[in-house]
PDB file of C-alpha atoms and ligand atoms in Angstrom:
ATOM      1  CA  MET A  33      24.523   0.808  -1.863  1.00  0.00           C
ATOM      2  CA  PRO A  34      23.004   4.658  -2.677  1.00  0.00           C
ATOM      3  CA  ASP A  35      23.247   7.460  -1.487  1.00  0.00           C
ATOM      4  CA  LEU A  36      20.210   9.090   0.122  1.00  0.00           C
ATOM      5  CA  ARG A  37      20.713  12.898   0.344  1.00  0.00           C
ATOM      6  CA  GLY A  38      17.534  14.140  -0.818  1.00  0.00           C
ATOM      7  CA  ARG A  39      14.374  14.918   0.739  1.00  0.00           C
ATOM      8  CA  ILE A  40      12.305  11.345   2.099  1.00  0.00           C
ATOM      9  CA  PRO A  41       9.221  10.644   0.345  1.00  0.00           C
ATOM     10  CA  ALA A  42       6.497  11.345   3.083  1.00  0.00           C
ATOM     11  CA  HIS A  43       4.326   8.433   1.650  1.00  0.00           C
ATOM     12  CA  VAL A  44       5.142   5.377  -0.259  1.00  0.00           C
ATOM     13  CA  GLY A  45       2.946   3.238  -1.390  1.00  0.00           C
ATOM     14  CA  VAL A  46       3.980   0.043  -2.764  1.00  0.00           C
ATOM     15  CA  ILE A  47       1.941  -2.428  -5.014  1.00  0.00           C
ATOM     16  CA  MET A  48       3.466  -5.533  -3.945  1.00  0.00           C
ATOM     17  CA  ASP A  49       3.298  -7.814  -7.363  1.00  0.00           C
ATOM     18  CA  GLY A  50       4.927 -10.621  -8.239  1.00  0.00           C
ATOM     19  CA  ASN A  51       4.670 -13.324  -5.527  1.00  0.00           C
ATOM     20  CA  GLY A  52       2.845 -16.248  -7.572  1.00  0.00           C
ATOM     21  CA  ARG A  53       5.635 -15.869 -10.645  1.00  0.00           C
ATOM     22  CA  TRP A  54       8.032 -16.085  -7.872  1.00  0.00           C
ATOM     23  CA  ALA A  55       6.929 -19.487  -6.867  1.00  0.00           C
ATOM     24  CA  GLU A  56       6.107 -20.534 -10.253  1.00  0.00           C
ATOM     25  CA  LEU A  57      10.009 -19.866 -11.112  1.00  0.00           C
ATOM     26  CA  ARG A  58      10.947 -22.224  -8.806  1.00  0.00           C
ATOM     27  CA  GLY A  59       8.553 -24.588  -9.246  1.00  0.00           C
ATOM     28  CA  LEU A  60       6.670 -23.676  -5.796  1.00  0.00           C
ATOM     29  CA  PRO A  61       3.082 -23.492  -5.064  1.00  0.00           C
ATOM     30  CA  ARG A  62       2.072 -19.509  -5.172  1.00  0.00           C
ATOM     31  CA  VAL A  63       1.079 -19.750  -2.051  1.00  0.00           C
ATOM     32  CA  GLU A  64       5.089 -19.744  -1.318  1.00  0.00           C
ATOM     33  CA  GLY A  65       5.601 -16.556  -2.778  1.00  0.00           C
ATOM     34  CA  HIS A  66       2.896 -14.961  -0.678  1.00  0.00           C
ATOM     35  CA  ARG A  67       4.377 -16.341   2.302  1.00  0.00           C
ATOM     36  CA  ARG A  68       7.881 -14.859   0.936  1.00  0.00           C
ATOM     37  CA  GLY A  69       6.360 -11.825   0.360  1.00  0.00           C
ATOM     38  CA  ALA A  70       5.073 -10.927   4.117  1.00  0.00           C
ATOM     39  CA  GLU A  71       8.558 -11.638   5.023  1.00  0.00           C
ATOM     40  CA  ARG A  72       9.708  -8.986   2.887  1.00  0.00           C
ATOM     41  CA  ALA A  73       6.742  -6.260   4.109  1.00  0.00           C
ATOM     42  CA  ARG A  74       8.529  -7.022   7.159  1.00  0.00           C
ATOM     43  CA  GLU A  75      11.578  -6.085   6.149  1.00  0.00           C
ATOM     44  CA  ILE A  76      10.381  -3.030   3.972  1.00  0.00           C
ATOM     45  CA  ILE A  77       8.219  -1.311   6.996  1.00  0.00           C
ATOM     46  CA  ASP A  78      11.437  -1.512   9.454  1.00  0.00           C
ATOM     47  CA  LEU A  79      13.555  -0.006   6.573  1.00  0.00           C
ATOM     48  CA  SER A  80      11.100   3.148   6.220  1.00  0.00           C
ATOM     49  CA  ILE A  81      10.922   3.602   9.363  1.00  0.00           C
ATOM     50  CA  GLU A  82      14.793   3.716   9.685  1.00  0.00           C
ATOM     51  CA  LEU A  83      14.235   6.265   7.016  1.00  0.00           C
ATOM     52  CA  GLY A  84      12.180   8.512   8.277  1.00  0.00           C
ATOM     53  CA  VAL A  85       9.004   7.796   6.215  1.00  0.00           C
ATOM     54  CA  GLU A  86       5.762   8.593   7.847  1.00  0.00           C
ATOM     55  CA  CYS A  87       3.164   6.294   6.033  1.00  0.00           C
ATOM     56  CA  LEU A  88       3.468   3.409   4.079  1.00  0.00           C
ATOM     57  CA  THR A  89       0.647   1.827   2.058  1.00  0.00           C
ATOM     58  CA  LEU A  90       1.021  -1.850   1.074  1.00  0.00           C
ATOM     59  CA  PHE A  91      -1.681  -3.151  -1.821  1.00  0.00           C
ATOM     60  CA  ALA A  92      -1.828  -6.932  -0.080  1.00  0.00           C
ATOM     61  CA  PHE A  93      -5.523  -7.718  -1.578  1.00  0.00           C
ATOM     62  CA  SER A  94      -7.548  -5.899  -4.470  1.00  0.00           C
ATOM     63  CA  THR A  95     -11.206  -5.870  -4.949  1.00  0.00           C
ATOM     64  CA  GLU A  96     -10.284  -7.775  -7.899  1.00  0.00           C
ATOM     65  CA  ASN A  97      -8.262 -10.823  -6.357  1.00  0.00           C
ATOM     66  CA  TRP A  98     -11.635 -12.185  -5.124  1.00  0.00           C
ATOM     67  CA  GLN A  99     -11.959 -13.458  -8.470  1.00  0.00           C
ATOM     68  CA  ARG A 100      -8.828 -15.719  -8.272  1.00  0.00           C
ATOM     69  CA  PRO A 101      -9.356 -19.485  -7.439  1.00  0.00           C
ATOM     70  CA  ARG A 102     -10.897 -20.030  -3.996  1.00  0.00           C
ATOM     71  CA  GLU A 103      -7.862 -22.153  -2.647  1.00  0.00           C
ATOM     72  CA  GLU A 104      -5.571 -19.245  -3.422  1.00  0.00           C
ATOM     73  CA  VAL A 105      -8.095 -16.650  -1.982  1.00  0.00           C
ATOM     74  CA  SER A 106      -8.315 -18.612   1.224  1.00  0.00           C
ATOM     75  CA  MET A 107      -4.494 -18.880   1.420  1.00  0.00           C
ATOM     76  CA  LEU A 108      -4.061 -15.242   1.184  1.00  0.00           C
ATOM     77  CA  MET A 109      -6.634 -14.935   3.908  1.00  0.00           C
ATOM     78  CA  LYS A 110      -4.887 -17.611   6.151  1.00  0.00           C
ATOM     79  CA  LEU A 111      -1.528 -16.030   5.859  1.00  0.00           C
ATOM     80  CA  LEU A 112      -3.357 -12.498   6.374  1.00  0.00           C
ATOM     81  CA  GLU A 113      -4.986 -13.930   9.729  1.00  0.00           C
ATOM     82  CA  LEU A 114      -1.430 -15.106  10.679  1.00  0.00           C
ATOM     83  CA  TYR A 115       0.392 -11.988   9.799  1.00  0.00           C
ATOM     84  CA  LEU A 116      -2.190  -9.995  12.182  1.00  0.00           C
ATOM     85  CA  LYS A 117      -1.671 -12.250  14.657  1.00  0.00           C
ATOM     86  CA  ASN A 118       2.057 -12.706  14.992  1.00  0.00           C
ATOM     87  CA  GLU A 119       2.950  -8.979  14.007  1.00  0.00           C
ATOM     88  CA  PHE A 120       0.773  -7.520  16.581  1.00  0.00           C
ATOM     89  CA  GLU A 121       3.618  -7.403  19.218  1.00  0.00           C
ATOM     90  CA  ASN A 122       6.106  -5.976  17.081  1.00  0.00           C
ATOM     91  CA  LEU A 123       3.798  -3.155  15.795  1.00  0.00           C
ATOM     92  CA  ALA A 124       3.454  -2.124  19.266  1.00  0.00           C
ATOM     93  CA  LYS A 125       7.059  -2.507  19.841  1.00  0.00           C
ATOM     94  CA  LYS A 126       8.030  -0.240  17.056  1.00  0.00           C
ATOM     95  CA  ASP A 127       5.595   2.512  17.777  1.00  0.00           C
ATOM     96  CA  ILE A 128       3.526   1.902  14.408  1.00  0.00           C
ATOM     97  CA  ARG A 129       0.140   3.051  13.979  1.00  0.00           C
ATOM     98  CA  PHE A 130      -1.785   0.144  11.663  1.00  0.00           C
ATOM     99  CA  ARG A 131      -4.730   1.470   9.406  1.00  0.00           C
ATOM    100  CA  ALA A 132      -6.292  -0.844   6.838  1.00  0.00           C
ATOM    101  CA  ILE A 133      -8.252   0.795   3.301  1.00  0.00           C
ATOM    102  CA  GLY A 134     -10.726  -1.196   1.553  1.00  0.00           C
ATOM    103  CA  GLU A 135     -14.346  -2.899   1.633  1.00  0.00           C
ATOM    104  CA  ILE A 136     -12.527  -4.832   5.208  1.00  0.00           C
ATOM    105  CA  TRP A 137     -16.853  -5.800   5.377  1.00  0.00           C
ATOM    106  CA  ARG A 138     -15.437  -8.346   2.609  1.00  0.00           C
ATOM    107  CA  LEU A 139     -13.189 -10.385   4.761  1.00  0.00           C
ATOM    108  CA  PRO A 140     -13.839 -13.251   6.763  1.00  0.00           C
ATOM    109  CA  GLU A 141     -15.051 -12.371  10.079  1.00  0.00           C
ATOM    110  CA  ASN A 142     -12.525 -13.248  12.323  1.00  0.00           C
ATOM    111  CA  ILE A 143      -9.948 -11.284  10.239  1.00  0.00           C
ATOM    112  CA  GLN A 144     -12.235  -8.600  10.120  1.00  0.00           C
ATOM    113  CA  ALA A 145     -12.033  -8.482  13.873  1.00  0.00           C
ATOM    114  CA  LEU A 146      -8.153  -8.734  14.319  1.00  0.00           C
ATOM    115  CA  VAL A 147      -7.915  -5.676  11.573  1.00  0.00           C
ATOM    116  CA  ARG A 148     -10.251  -3.487  14.149  1.00  0.00           C
ATOM    117  CA  GLU A 149      -8.515  -4.415  17.358  1.00  0.00           C
ATOM    118  CA  THR A 150      -5.034  -4.260  15.353  1.00  0.00           C
ATOM    119  CA  GLU A 151      -6.128  -0.572  14.712  1.00  0.00           C
ATOM    120  CA  ASN A 152      -7.566   0.116  17.837  1.00  0.00           C
ATOM    121  CA  ARG A 153      -4.636  -1.057  19.610  1.00  0.00           C
ATOM    122  CA  THR A 154      -2.382   0.802  18.034  1.00  0.00           C
ATOM    123  CA  ALA A 155      -4.244   3.867  17.228  1.00  0.00           C
ATOM    124  CA  LYS A 156      -2.489   6.136  19.932  1.00  0.00           C
ATOM    125  CA  ASN A 157       1.430   5.059  18.265  1.00  0.00           C
ATOM    126  CA  LYS A 158       3.134   7.871  16.831  1.00  0.00           C
ATOM    127  CA  GLY A 159       5.589   5.975  14.727  1.00  0.00           C
ATOM    128  CA  LEU A 160       5.076   4.572  11.489  1.00  0.00           C
ATOM    129  CA  LEU A 161       1.757   4.976   9.644  1.00  0.00           C
ATOM    130  CA  LEU A 162       1.523   1.639   8.081  1.00  0.00           C
ATOM    131  CA  VAL A 163      -1.741   1.084   5.818  1.00  0.00           C
ATOM    132  CA  SER A 164      -2.816  -1.937   4.679  1.00  0.00           C
ATOM    133  CA  ALA A 165      -4.809  -2.154   1.371  1.00  0.00           C
ATOM    134  CA  LEU A 166      -7.406  -5.118   2.064  1.00  0.00           C
ATOM    135  CA  SER A 167     -10.060  -5.637  -0.068  1.00  0.00           C
ATOM    136  CA  TYR A 168      -8.503  -2.369  -2.110  1.00  0.00           C
ATOM    137  CA  SER A 169      -9.321  -0.999  -5.629  1.00  0.00           C
ATOM    138  CA  GLY A 170      -9.325   3.102  -6.000  1.00  0.00           C
ATOM    139  CA  ARG A 171     -12.326   3.114  -7.859  1.00  0.00           C
ATOM    140  CA  ASN A 172     -14.501   1.203  -5.495  1.00  0.00           C
ATOM    141  CA  GLU A 173     -13.004   3.818  -2.529  1.00  0.00           C
ATOM    142  CA  ILE A 174     -14.346   7.075  -5.127  1.00  0.00           C
ATOM    143  CA  ILE A 175     -17.712   5.480  -5.525  1.00  0.00           C
ATOM    144  CA  ARG A 176     -18.260   4.848  -1.584  1.00  0.00           C
ATOM    145  CA  ALA A 177     -16.619   8.491  -0.598  1.00  0.00           C
ATOM    146  CA  VAL A 178     -19.471   9.916  -3.512  1.00  0.00           C
ATOM    147  CA  ARG A 179     -22.282   8.223  -1.930  1.00  0.00           C
ATOM    148  CA  LYS A 180     -20.987   9.362   1.622  1.00  0.00           C
ATOM    149  CA  VAL A 181     -21.439  13.281   0.071  1.00  0.00           C
ATOM    150  CA  MET A 182     -24.212  12.434  -1.149  1.00  0.00           C
ATOM    151  CA  ASN A 183     -25.625  11.181   1.885  1.00  0.00           C
ATOM    152  CA  SER A 184     -23.933  14.012   3.567  1.00  0.00           C
ATOM    153  CA  GLY A 185     -26.659  16.420   2.828  1.00  0.00           C
ATOM    154  CA  SER A 186     -24.244  18.989   1.538  1.00  0.00           C
ATOM    155  CA  ALA A 187     -24.730  20.920  -1.472  1.00  0.00           C
ATOM    156  CA  PRO A 188     -23.403  19.837  -4.727  1.00  0.00           C
ATOM    157  CA  GLY A 189     -21.497  23.491  -5.130  1.00  0.00           C
ATOM    158  CA  GLU A 190     -19.945  23.158  -2.316  1.00  0.00           C
ATOM    159  CA  LEU A 191     -18.245  20.045  -2.701  1.00  0.00           C
ATOM    160  CA  LYS A 192     -13.876  21.219  -3.074  1.00  0.00           C
ATOM    161  CA  GLU A 193     -11.357  18.730  -3.619  1.00  0.00           C
ATOM    162  CA  GLU A 194      -9.783  19.562  -0.308  1.00  0.00           C
ATOM    163  CA  ASP A 195     -13.654  18.103   1.104  1.00  0.00           C
ATOM    164  CA  PHE A 196     -13.163  15.230  -1.022  1.00  0.00           C
ATOM    165  CA  ASN A 197     -10.017  13.790   0.389  1.00  0.00           C
ATOM    166  CA  SER A 198     -11.780  13.288   4.038  1.00  0.00           C
ATOM    167  CA  TYR A 199     -14.103  11.077   2.634  1.00  0.00           C
ATOM    168  CA  LEU A 200     -11.867   8.576   1.206  1.00  0.00           C
ATOM    169  CA  ASP A 201     -10.645   5.580   3.422  1.00  0.00           C
ATOM    170  CA  THR A 202      -7.042   7.708   3.671  1.00  0.00           C
ATOM    171  CA  ALA A 203      -8.530  10.875   5.004  1.00  0.00           C
ATOM    172  CA  GLY A 204      -5.829  12.811   7.082  1.00  0.00           C
ATOM    173  CA  PHE A 205      -3.368  10.292   5.408  1.00  0.00           C
ATOM    174  CA  PRO A 206      -0.958  12.478   3.160  1.00  0.00           C
ATOM    175  CA  GLN A 207      -1.015  12.106  -0.365  1.00  0.00           C
ATOM    176  CA  PRO A 208       1.438   9.104  -1.788  1.00  0.00           C
ATOM    177  CA  ASP A 209       4.729  11.203  -3.176  1.00  0.00           C
ATOM    178  CA  LEU A 210       5.997   7.853  -4.215  1.00  0.00           C
ATOM    179  CA  ILE A 211       4.287   4.443  -5.393  1.00  0.00           C
ATOM    180  CA  ILE A 212       6.585   1.669  -6.513  1.00  0.00           C
ATOM    181  CA  ARG A 213       5.209  -1.553  -8.522  1.00  0.00           C
ATOM    182  CA  THR A 214       7.357  -4.708  -8.329  1.00  0.00           C
ATOM    183  CA  SER A 215       7.315  -7.194 -10.957  1.00  0.00           C
ATOM    184  CA  GLY A 216       7.683  -5.823 -14.148  1.00  0.00           C
ATOM    185  CA  GLU A 217       3.682  -4.541 -15.062  1.00  0.00           C
ATOM    186  CA  ARG A 218       3.732  -0.840 -15.465  1.00  0.00           C
ATOM    187  CA  ARG A 219      -0.076  -0.159 -14.476  1.00  0.00           C
ATOM    188  CA  LEU A 220      -1.582   1.131 -11.024  1.00  0.00           C
ATOM    189  CA  SER A 221      -3.877  -1.982 -11.566  1.00  0.00           C
ATOM    190  CA  ASN A 222      -6.560   0.493  -9.476  1.00  0.00           C
ATOM    191  CA  PHE A 223      -4.598   1.461  -6.820  1.00  0.00           C
ATOM    192  CA  MET A 224      -4.930   4.833  -5.701  1.00  0.00           C
ATOM    193  CA  LEU A 225      -6.358   6.353  -8.198  1.00  0.00           C
ATOM    194  CA  TRP A 226      -7.503   9.581  -6.699  1.00  0.00           C
ATOM    195  CA  GLN A 227      -4.349  10.207  -4.660  1.00  0.00           C
ATOM    196  CA  ALA A 228      -1.785   9.091  -7.468  1.00  0.00           C
ATOM    197  CA  ALA A 229      -2.323  12.401  -9.064  1.00  0.00           C
ATOM    198  CA  TYR A 230       0.935  13.526  -8.366  1.00  0.00           C
ATOM    199  CA  ALA A 231       3.033  10.486  -7.197  1.00  0.00           C
ATOM    200  CA  GLU A 232       5.924   9.821  -8.750  1.00  0.00           C
ATOM    201  CA  LEU A 233       5.634   6.029 -10.368  1.00  0.00           C
ATOM    202  CA  TYR A 234       8.518   3.505 -10.148  1.00  0.00           C
ATOM    203  CA  PHE A 235       8.548   0.495 -11.302  1.00  0.00           C
ATOM    204  CA  THR A 236      10.887  -2.295 -11.158  1.00  0.00           C
ATOM    205  CA  ASP A 237      11.156  -5.826 -12.765  1.00  0.00           C
ATOM    206  CA  THR A 238      12.476  -7.181  -9.202  1.00  0.00           C
ATOM    207  CA  LEU A 239       9.538  -9.861  -7.956  1.00  0.00           C
ATOM    208  CA  TRP A 240       8.134  -8.677  -4.413  1.00  0.00           C
ATOM    209  CA  PRO A 241       9.838 -11.462  -2.812  1.00  0.00           C
ATOM    210  CA  ASP A 242      13.066 -10.455  -3.942  1.00  0.00           C
ATOM    211  CA  PHE A 243      12.335  -6.659  -3.000  1.00  0.00           C
ATOM    212  CA  ASP A 244      14.973  -6.070  -0.530  1.00  0.00           C
ATOM    213  CA  ARG A 245      16.026  -3.257   1.657  1.00  0.00           C
ATOM    214  CA  GLU A 246      18.576  -2.290  -1.333  1.00  0.00           C
ATOM    215  CA  GLU A 247      15.802  -2.166  -4.085  1.00  0.00           C
ATOM    216  CA  LEU A 248      13.848   0.379  -1.941  1.00  0.00           C
ATOM    217  CA  LEU A 249      16.872   2.362  -1.342  1.00  0.00           C
ATOM    218  CA  LEU A 250      17.170   2.609  -5.221  1.00  0.00           C
ATOM    219  CA  ALA A 251      13.524   3.497  -6.084  1.00  0.00           C
ATOM    220  CA  ILE A 252      14.022   6.269  -2.946  1.00  0.00           C
ATOM    221  CA  SER A 253      17.492   7.391  -4.506  1.00  0.00           C
ATOM    222  CA  ASP A 254      15.318   7.231  -7.984  1.00  0.00           C
ATOM    223  CA  PHE A 255      12.613   9.687  -6.299  1.00  0.00           C
ATOM    224  CA  GLN A 256      15.182  11.936  -5.122  1.00  0.00           C
ATOM    225  CA  GLY A 257      16.260  12.490  -8.861  1.00  0.00           C
ATOM    226  CA  ARG A 258      12.917  13.518 -10.259  1.00  0.00           C
ATOM    227  CA  GLU A 259      11.617  17.026 -10.146  1.00  0.00           C
ATOM    228  CA  ARG A 260       8.260  17.520  -9.298  1.00  0.00           C
ATOM    229  CA  ARG A 261       6.913  20.338 -11.021  1.00  0.00           C
ATOM    230  CA  PHE A 262       3.123  19.766 -10.329  1.00  0.00           C
ATOM    231  CA  GLY A 263       1.737  21.436 -13.396  1.00  0.00           C
ATOM    232  CA  LYS A 264       4.462  24.657 -12.710  1.00  0.00           C
ATOM    233  CA  ILE A 265       7.768  25.515 -14.538  1.00  0.00           C
ATOM    234  CA  SER A 266      11.213  24.520 -12.991  1.00  0.00           C
ATOM    235  CA  SER A 267      11.920  26.627 -10.498  1.00  0.00           C
ATOM    236  CA  GLY A 268      15.321  27.727 -11.969  1.00  0.00           C
ATOM    237  CA  THR A 269      13.661  28.536 -15.172  1.00  0.00           C
ATOM    238  CA  ASN A 270      13.426  32.078 -16.161  1.00  0.00           C
ATOM    239  CA  ALA A 271       9.867  32.917 -17.228  1.00  0.00           C
ATOM    240  CA  SER A 272      10.547  35.611 -19.340  1.00  0.00           C
TER     241      SER A 272
HETATM  242  C1  IPE B 263       0.936 -10.038  -5.632  1.00  0.00           C
HETATM  243  O1  IPE B 263       1.336 -11.213  -6.625  1.00  0.00           O
HETATM  244  C2  IPE B 263      -0.087 -10.488  -4.266  1.00  0.00           C
HETATM  245  C3  IPE B 263      -1.619 -10.024  -4.858  1.00  0.00           C
HETATM  246  C4  IPE B 263      -2.035  -9.450  -5.458  1.00  0.00           C
HETATM  247  C5  IPE B 263      -2.208 -11.060  -3.283  1.00  0.00           C
HETATM  248  P1  IPE B 263       0.791 -12.201  -6.962  1.00  0.00           P
HETATM  249  O2  IPE B 263      -0.230 -13.342  -6.860  1.00  0.00           O
HETATM  250  O3  IPE B 263       0.179 -11.223  -8.230  1.00  0.00           O
HETATM  251  O4  IPE B 263       2.104 -12.700  -8.176  1.00  0.00           O
HETATM  252  P2  IPE B 263       1.419 -12.694  -9.581  1.00  0.00           P
HETATM  253  O5  IPE B 263       1.697 -11.346 -10.858  1.00  0.00           O
HETATM  254  O6  IPE B 263       0.937 -13.655 -10.426  1.00  0.00           O
HETATM  255  O7  IPE B 263       3.383 -13.136 -10.104  1.00  0.00           O
HETATM  256  C1  IPE B 264      -2.180  -5.821  -7.600  1.00  0.00           C
HETATM  257  O1  IPE B 264      -1.778  -7.022  -8.183  1.00  0.00           O
HETATM  258  C2  IPE B 264      -2.873  -6.082  -6.672  1.00  0.00           C
HETATM  259  C3  IPE B 264      -1.787  -6.452  -5.456  1.00  0.00           C
HETATM  260  C4  IPE B 264      -0.200  -6.466  -5.443  1.00  0.00           C
HETATM  261  C5  IPE B 264      -2.887  -6.754  -4.265  1.00  0.00           C
HETATM  262  P1  IPE B 264      -2.634  -8.174  -9.797  1.00  0.00           P
HETATM  263  O2  IPE B 264      -1.794  -8.649  -9.490  1.00  0.00           O
HETATM  264  O3  IPE B 264      -3.572  -8.265  -8.953  1.00  0.00           O
HETATM  265  O4  IPE B 264      -2.638  -7.167 -10.805  1.00  0.00           O
HETATM  266  P2  IPE B 264      -2.732  -7.341 -12.625  1.00  0.00           P
HETATM  267  O5  IPE B 264      -3.758  -8.194 -12.424  1.00  0.00           O
HETATM  268  O6  IPE B 264      -1.949  -7.696 -12.725  1.00  0.00           O
HETATM  269  O7  IPE B 264      -3.329  -5.936 -12.928  1.00  0.00           O
HETATM  270 MG1   MG B 265       0.153 -10.183  -9.854  1.00  0.00          MG
END
């Protein structure tokens, strides 16, 4: 078990990938992988709370995922519905504040209602901020933010980077310090394109349904060994 002595990332983003392959490797339908993946999410949420992570964003369904076969999309929506219904009590008990980002209006109406209800009923909680990226993509979020800026009537020259943050779905959330992607793919697949500017990226071959507590500890331990320079020079370096 890694020894975590350094700074715990305030915001961890997770691209939960590999559910389908996990199931296919076992001769199971892909939905079994998604089901198992949802269980892992619970475990990772609990450990994030124990470690003192402030914000955990789970990428659950991308804008591009609407292009999957209709049966898979509808199974994923069903799982999401079950998850929101079953987890509500737990979120309250664990003092979790739930927020969804993405084009929530594209989700089936009953799920939109569940999402809004869960957000409203957990809004005053003070513990972990749990962000679910649903029908989300970074480019889509940026375009929607640009439209809001244009509609705000502010002069183009006045827009600053900090202001732009407040037009994004993640307004008010800390920037992600660590982005984890499972399943061996080394890409962002449209996740948090604006916010990821200085995130540390961690890739593992482990498929999401196998990503257990130990795996998260390894990812954070790896993060703690990174030097985040933000474009400056190493703090121990003599400039002359
Ligand atoms: C991630 O697992 C979950 C979603 C994208 C909804 P995948 O379904 O992408 O699993 P693989 O990549 O096909 O194994
Ligand atoms: C990214 O995984 C989206 C989620 C994990 C929700 P995908 O499986 O959709 O990404 P690609 O297609 O491999 O890039
Ligand atoms: Mg995938």
